[in-house]
Every structure is written in structure tokens, then in C-alpha cells.
Amino acid sequence: MSARGGHGQAGVGVARILVIGGGIAGSATAMAVRKAGFDVVVHEAHPDSAEDLGAFLTLASNGMRALAQLDASAAVTALGFPLTSMRVLDGTGEQLAQAPLGESADPLLRYRCLRRGDLNSALQAEAARRGIEIRHGARLVSVESGPAGVTARFADGGTATADLLIGADGLGSTVRGTIASEAQPVYAGQRVFYGYTRTAPVPSSPSEEDARITMVRGSAAAFGHAVSPDGETYWFARVSADPLSADEIAHGTPGTWRDLLLPLLRKDTTPAADIVEATTGTFLVTNATEIPVGTPWRSGRTLILGDAAHAASPATGQGASMALEDAVILAKSLRDAPDMDAALSHYEALRRPRVEYNITVSGNISRGVPTPPSTAPAAARPGEAELARHLEWEADIWAAG
Ligand SMILES: Cc1cc2nc3c(=O)[nH]c(=O)nc-3n(C[C@H](O)[C@H](O)[C@H](O)COP(=O)(O)OP(=O)(O)OC[C@H]3O[C@@H](n4cnc5c(N)ncnc54)[C@H](O)[C@@H]3O)c2cc1C
């Protein structure tokens, strides 16, 4: 039977895969390698799947395309709402641009706005529905990689062995620490705030807000907002400043954050300040953080992907979509490769230029500096058509160019 039929493991010398982390990258990777015919178990530190970090995100058309290749679109289009256009305002409220967003004509590939925790839960549930074992409450503490296999040790004293261990354990990755202990996330120059309100001032023509995200280039903050079909306004603000301390984040109240944001937003005459003023519930506050480019991803039988390998500042809104692309391209590399080493090298060669370009561009937006044209030559990065071929499940990843 061909690799396409899901028997790639016989050739590649990998039968059993451990995925550490059951977030967006981990759940998607588990589904992808299972679809390619590998035996996989996910180990997730959280005791249940109900983690909700409160923030929302947008899945871009490239992320939706990766999901479609995993036959997982329906699990995600049941959540949140589509975004088909974007407009950009300046600080006076003047419209600078209005444009369709991504592949807006295709219902499966449209941008989607949804809560991050909902996406996590849905992907975990979909993986479990496919018979993939997800062990909750399994916090990885160390990895031992040898010629014959890799062993994961967990905080509860348990162990698991496999041919390949994939670290999808996010920004603070323990797996990354075993590959490159010196590689630490760095602050990307902006504080980031998220909130929701059902009492924001109603737009003069509500239908104009349908499926549209508005970005405001304010004088003291970048602001974005979209209104769900049932009238809830989702918003974010990014503010250039020193990072907030863990203590400030832990003890900030909605009042603290409104007091911090409103004077910045009131400098402009856009809807932003009124939306934040109308937000009385929880604010989610983080520091924009990125993994330095050049961070090693691989050691022996261990590989990191998703945020563990290439977290970027949220400015380009691509982190989750990149994680979904990783899942499909890794599974196809393993499926179609002659051996594991070749598969992991090919995966890295395909992914690194693209995800590091995103780290650079997103970090530059957050730091307010232009991206020089010389950054990551275009020739080294797959274009959109090439990426679509890489993601296409039936296309051989080695032949896809
Ligand atoms: C506030 C915010 C807003 C964002 N907005 C966007 C956006 O608009 N668009 C977009 O595409 N992306 C966005 N992103 C980025 C996106 O959320 C991430 O890129 C994406 O969640 C990465 O998924 P991941 O699975 O790699 O990491 P995570 O989602 O962090 O998942 C890691 C998982 O590993 C588990 N874990 C950690 N350590 C261990 C351990 N030792 N043992 C076992 N399990 C462990 C964690 O519990 C978690 O479940 C945003 C991120 C943030 C923080």
C-alpha cells in the first residue's frame, strides 16, 4: 500500500509518536500524524480540556486551509463567526482602506474569529472523537533521547516511550529546554489587551459590521474590533511600552486596565475608547512575546513546533494558523520520507523560512520598525500557491517543490 494510504511508518522507521501539549498545535499534529497512519498519544499538562485563556484570535485562510486538509473544518466553523472584510481607520476615524479578507468567497477558507479556549477544546474533542488518546494531567518534566527511542518523564512519575517526541508545549516549552536550554522567549515591545462587550455603542448601520474587522491606527495604540452576529463586540488593543510585570497582570482589575487604556484611546476620535469604556467584564492582558529566530527545533528524536518553536508577537495574527500548517506539513513529511531524519530535515527546511519571516514581520510591527526588504529573501519562503501545494494532503511533499 502507498504512503498515501497511511502506511508511511513502515518506510520512515517511526511507528509510535508522543505529542507533548494538547493545545492548537498538539491536537492538530495528533490528528495529522494519525491521518498519515502513525500511532500517537497526546500528553497534556492541564487536568481537563476546559482551559480558557479568555483571548480571541482569528484563524486566517491559510490556517483554515490546513484544517480542511485534516477534515476538521466542521469542528471549527461551528464556533465563532466568519470575517470576510477588513477596514482600516486612522486616529480621526477616517477610513484609510477597506478590502476583502483572505479567501472570503470560500465558506471553508474564510477567516474565522473565535475564542482561543473554544478552539483548543474543539480540536481536542475532535482528536478524541477520532480515537486519539489524550492523557490529561500529564506534565512533562524531562526527555531522554537515544538511538533506539525517546522517553518522556512526567511530574507524576510516569514515563512513556516512542520513536519520535513532538513538543507542542507552547511558549514556555519544557521540550525546547531539552533541545536548546539557552533559547528564551523575548518581549516584543507591546502590551496586549483583549475584551468583550455587549453594550458598546451600536453602529449606525449594524449590517455594515457583519463579518468585518476594523483596525484602528491610533496615535497611542493599535486597536481592532469585530461584532459577532449576536451583537457582542470583540476587541484588542496593542500598546507600546515596557512589559507589564507578572504581579501587575495578576492583580489588575477591569478598572485598572480601563484607566490605563482610556487616556491613550481618548487621544483619537474613533470608536475604540467607547468600546473599552463599555467593557465591564474580564480583560485579558499579556506581553507580546516571541521566540528568537534561529532557535534550534530538533535534537535526535525530538522536535518542537507551534509556539514552542516559533511564537510570534500577535500583530500579524498568524500564530494559530502557523501551528495548523506545521501539523499538516510535518505529517506529510513523515508520511512521504525515506527515513525519520530526512522527514524532520525536510519539514524544517519547508517551515523555518516562513515562520521566521512571520516572527520578524510581526515583531517589527509591534516594535514600530519597518521590515527591510532584505529580510528572509522571498525565494527562501514558499509563496501562497506553493504553500497550498505543500498543504494539499494528496500531494507528495517531496515533489511539491
Ligand atoms: C493573547 C493571544 C492572542 C493571540 N491571537 C492570535 C490570533 O489572532 N491569530 C493567531 O493565529 N494566533 C494568535 N495567537 C497565537 C496563538 O494563540 C498561538 O500561536 C497558538 O495557541 C499556539 O498553539 P500551541 O499549541 O503551539 O501552544 P499553546 O496553545 O500554548 O498550547 C500548549 C499546550 O501545551 C501544554 N503544556 C505546556 N507545558 C506542558 C508540559 N510540560 N507537559 C505537557 N503539556 C504542557 C499547555 O497546557 C497547552 O495546552 C495569540 C496568542 C495569544 C497569547
Coordinates of N, CA and C in Angstrom, one line a residue, residues 210-320:
D210 N -21.3 43.4 9.8 CA -21.3 41.9 9.5 C -20.0 41.4 8.9
A211 N -19.4 40.5 9.6 CA -18.2 39.8 9.1 C -17.1 40.7 8.8
R212 N -17.0 41.9 9.5 CA -16.0 42.8 9.2 C -15.1 43.1 10.4
I213 N -13.8 43.1 10.2 CA -13.0 43.5 11.4 C -12.4 44.9 11.0
T214 N -12.5 45.8 12.0 CA -12.0 47.2 11.9 C -10.7 47.3 12.6
M215 N -9.7 47.8 12.0 CA -8.4 48.1 12.6 C -8.2 49.6 12.7
V216 N -7.8 50.1 13.8 CA -7.6 51.5 14.0 C -6.1 51.8 14.3
R217 N -5.5 52.6 13.4 CA -4.1 53.0 13.6 C -4.2 54.3 14.5
G218 N -4.3 54.1 15.8 CA -4.5 55.2 16.7 C -3.1 55.8 17.0
S219 N -3.2 57.0 17.6 CA -1.9 57.7 17.9 C -1.1 57.1 19.0
A220 N -1.8 56.4 19.9 CA -1.1 55.8 21.1 C -1.4 54.3 21.2
A221 N -2.2 53.7 20.4 CA -2.5 52.3 20.5 C -3.0 51.8 19.1
A222 N -2.6 50.5 18.8 CA -3.3 49.9 17.7 C -4.5 49.2 18.3
F223 N -5.6 49.3 17.6 CA -6.9 48.8 18.1 C -7.6 48.0 17.0
G224 N -8.3 46.9 17.4 CA -9.1 46.2 16.4 C -10.4 45.7 17.1
H225 N -11.5 45.7 16.3 CA -12.7 45.2 16.8 C -13.6 44.6 15.7
A226 N -14.4 43.6 16.2 CA -15.4 43.0 15.3 C -16.6 42.6 16.1
V227 N -17.7 42.6 15.4 CA -19.0 42.4 16.2 C -19.5 41.0 15.7
S228 N -19.8 40.1 16.7 CA -20.3 38.8 16.4 C -21.8 39.0 15.9
P229 N -22.3 37.9 15.2 CA -23.7 38.0 14.7 C -24.7 38.3 15.8
D230 N -24.4 37.8 17.1 CA -25.4 38.1 18.2 C -25.0 39.4 19.0
G231 N -24.2 40.2 18.4 CA -24.1 41.6 18.9 C -23.0 41.8 20.0
E232 N -22.1 40.8 20.1 CA -21.0 41.0 21.1 C -19.8 41.6 20.4
T233 N -19.2 42.7 20.9 CA -18.0 43.3 20.3 C -16.8 42.6 20.9
Y234 N -16.0 42.1 20.0 CA -14.7 41.5 20.4 C -13.6 42.6 20.1
W235 N -12.7 42.9 21.0 CA -11.7 43.9 20.7 C -10.4 43.6 21.3
F236 N -9.3 44.2 20.7 CA -8.0 44.1 21.2 C -7.3 45.5 21.1
A237 N -6.3 45.7 22.0 CA -5.5 46.9 21.9 C -4.1 46.5 22.1
R238 N -3.2 47.1 21.3 CA -1.7 46.8 21.5 C -1.1 48.2 21.8
V239 N -0.3 48.2 22.9 CA 0.2 49.5 23.3 C 1.7 49.3 23.5
S240 N 2.5 50.2 22.9 CA 4.0 50.1 23.0 C 4.4 50.7 24.4
A241 N 5.1 49.9 25.2 CA 5.5 50.3 26.5 C 6.4 49.2 27.1
D242 N 7.0 49.5 28.2 CA 7.7 48.4 28.9 C 6.8 47.3 29.2
P243 N 7.3 46.1 29.4 CA 6.4 45.0 29.7 C 5.8 45.1 31.1
L244 N 4.6 44.6 31.2 CA 3.9 44.6 32.5 C 4.6 43.5 33.3
S245 N 4.7 43.7 34.6 CA 5.2 42.6 35.5 C 4.1 41.5 35.7
A246 N 4.6 40.3 36.1 CA 3.6 39.2 36.3 C 2.7 39.7 37.4
D247 N 3.2 40.4 38.4 CA 2.4 40.9 39.5 C 1.3 41.9 39.0
E248 N 1.7 42.8 38.2 CA 0.7 43.8 37.6 C -0.4 43.0 36.9
I249 N 0.0 42.0 36.1 CA -1.0 41.3 35.3 C -1.9 40.5 36.2
A250 N -1.3 39.9 37.3 CA -2.1 39.1 38.2 C -3.1 39.9 39.0
H251 N -2.7 41.1 39.3 CA -3.6 41.9 40.2 C -4.4 43.0 39.5
G252 N -4.2 43.2 38.2 CA -5.0 44.2 37.5 C -6.5 43.8 37.5
T253 N -7.3 44.8 37.6 CA -8.8 44.7 37.6 C -9.3 45.3 36.3
P254 N -10.5 45.1 35.9 CA -11.1 45.8 34.8 C -10.9 47.3 34.9
G255 N -11.0 47.8 36.1 CA -10.9 49.2 36.4 C -9.5 49.7 36.1
T256 N -8.5 48.9 36.5 CA -7.1 49.2 36.3 C -6.8 49.4 34.8
W257 N -7.3 48.4 34.0 CA -7.0 48.4 32.6 C -7.7 49.5 31.9
R258 N -9.0 49.7 32.3 CA -9.7 50.8 31.6 C -9.0 52.2 31.9
D259 N -8.5 52.3 33.1 CA -7.8 53.6 33.5 C -6.5 53.7 32.7
L260 N -5.9 52.6 32.4 CA -4.7 52.7 31.6 C -4.9 53.0 30.1
L261 N -6.0 52.3 29.6 CA -6.2 52.4 28.2 C -7.0 53.7 27.8
L262 N -7.9 54.1 28.6 CA -8.8 55.2 28.1 C -8.1 56.5 27.8
P263 N -7.1 56.9 28.6 CA -6.4 58.2 28.2 C -5.7 58.0 26.9
L264 N -5.2 56.8 26.6 CA -4.5 56.6 25.3 C -5.5 56.6 24.1
L265 N -6.6 56.0 24.3 CA -7.6 55.9 23.2 C -8.4 57.2 23.0
R266 N -8.5 58.0 24.1 CA -9.3 59.2 24.0 C -8.5 60.3 23.2
K267 N -7.2 60.0 23.0 CA -6.4 61.0 22.1 C -7.0 61.0 20.7
D268 N -7.7 60.0 20.4 CA -8.2 59.9 19.0 C -9.8 60.0 19.0
T269 N -10.3 60.1 17.8 CA -11.8 60.2 17.7 C -12.3 59.0 16.9
T270 N -12.1 57.8 17.5 CA -12.5 56.6 16.9 C -13.4 55.9 17.9
P271 N -14.1 54.8 17.5 CA -15.0 54.1 18.4 C -14.2 53.4 19.6
A272 N -12.9 53.3 19.5 CA -12.1 52.5 20.4 C -12.4 52.8 21.9
A273 N -12.3 54.0 22.3 CA -12.5 54.4 23.7 C -13.8 54.0 24.2
D274 N -14.9 54.3 23.4 CA -16.2 53.9 23.9 C -16.4 52.4 24.1
I275 N -15.8 51.7 23.2 CA -15.9 50.2 23.3 C -15.2 49.7 24.6
V276 N -14.0 50.3 24.9 CA -13.3 49.8 26.1 C -14.0 50.3 27.3
E277 N -14.6 51.5 27.3 CA -15.4 52.0 28.4 C -16.6 51.1 28.7
A278 N -17.1 50.6 27.7 CA -18.3 49.7 27.8 C -18.0 48.3 28.3
T279 N -16.7 48.0 28.4 CA -16.2 46.7 28.8 C -16.1 46.6 30.3
T280 N -17.0 45.8 30.9 CA -17.0 45.8 32.4 C -16.6 44.4 32.9
G281 N -16.5 43.4 32.0 CA -16.1 42.1 32.4 C -14.6 41.9 32.4
T282 N -14.1 40.7 32.4 CA -12.7 40.4 32.4 C -11.9 41.0 31.2
F283 N -10.8 41.5 31.5 CA -9.8 41.9 30.4 C -8.7 40.8 30.4
L284 N -8.3 40.4 29.2 CA -7.1 39.5 29.2 C -5.9 40.4 28.8
V285 N -4.9 40.3 29.6 CA -3.7 41.2 29.4 C -2.5 40.3 29.3
T286 N -1.7 40.6 28.3 CA -0.4 39.8 28.1 C 0.7 40.8 27.6
N287 N 1.9 40.3 27.7 CA 3.0 41.0 27.0 C 3.3 40.2 25.7
A288 N 3.4 41.0 24.6 CA 3.7 40.3 23.3 C 5.1 39.7 23.4
T289 N 5.2 38.4 23.1 CA 6.4 37.7 23.3 C 6.7 36.9 22.1
E290 N 8.0 36.7 21.8 CA 8.4 35.9 20.6 C 9.6 35.0 20.9
I291 N 9.8 34.0 20.1 CA 11.0 33.1 20.2 C 12.0 33.7 19.2
P292 N 13.2 33.9 19.6 CA 14.2 34.4 18.7 C 14.4 33.5 17.5
V293 N 14.6 34.2 16.3 CA 14.8 33.3 15.1 C 16.1 32.6 15.3
G294 N 16.2 31.5 14.6 CA 17.5 30.7 14.8 C 17.4 29.7 15.9
T295 N 16.4 29.7 16.7 CA 16.3 28.8 17.8 C 16.3 27.3 17.3
P296 N 17.1 26.4 17.8 CA 17.1 25.1 17.3 C 15.8 24.4 17.6
W297 N 15.3 23.6 16.7 CA 14.0 22.9 16.8 C 14.1 21.4 17.1
R298 N 15.3 20.9 16.9 CA 15.4 19.5 16.8 C 16.7 18.9 17.5
S299 N 16.5 17.8 18.2 CA 17.6 17.1 18.7 C 17.3 15.6 18.7
G300 N 18.0 14.8 18.0 CA 17.8 13.4 17.9 C 16.3 13.1 17.5
R301 N 15.6 12.4 18.4 CA 14.2 12.0 18.1 C 13.2 13.0 18.7
T302 N 13.6 14.2 18.9 CA 12.7 15.3 19.5 C 12.6 16.5 18.6
L303 N 11.4 16.9 18.4 CA 11.2 18.1 17.5 C 10.2 19.0 18.2
I304 N 10.4 20.3 18.1 CA 9.3 21.3 18.6 C 8.6 21.9 17.5
L305 N 7.4 22.3 17.7 CA 6.6 23.0 16.6 C 5.6 23.9 17.3
G306 N 4.8 24.7 16.5 CA 3.9 25.6 17.1 C 4.6 26.7 17.9
D307 N 4.0 27.3 18.9 CA 4.6 28.3 19.7 C 5.9 27.9 20.4
A308 N 6.0 26.6 20.7 CA 7.2 26.2 21.3 C 8.4 26.5 20.5
A309 N 8.3 26.4 19.1 CA 9.4 26.6 18.2 C 9.4 28.1 17.7
H310 N 8.2 28.7 17.5 CA 8.2 29.9 16.7 C 7.1 30.9 17.1
A311 N 6.9 31.0 18.4 CA 5.9 32.0 18.8 C 6.3 33.4 18.3
A312 N 5.3 34.1 17.8 CA 5.5 35.5 17.3 C 4.6 36.4 18.1
S313 N 4.9 37.7 18.0 CA 4.0 38.7 18.6 C 2.7 38.6 17.9
P314 N 1.6 39.0 18.5 CA 0.3 38.7 17.9 C -0.1 39.7 16.8
A315 N 0.9 40.6 16.4 CA 0.5 41.7 15.4 C 0.0 41.1 14.1
T316 N 0.6 40.1 13.6 CA 0.1 39.6 12.3 C -1.0 38.6 12.4
G317 N -1.3 38.2 13.7 CA -2.4 37.3 13.9 C -2.3 35.9 13.2
Q318 N -1.1 35.4 13.2 CA -0.8 34.2 12.4 C -0.4 33.0 13.3
G319 N -0.2 33.1 14.6 CA 0.3 32.0 15.4 C -0.4 30.7 15.3
A320 N -1.7 30.8 15.5 CA -2.5 29.5 15.4 C -2.5 29.0 14.0

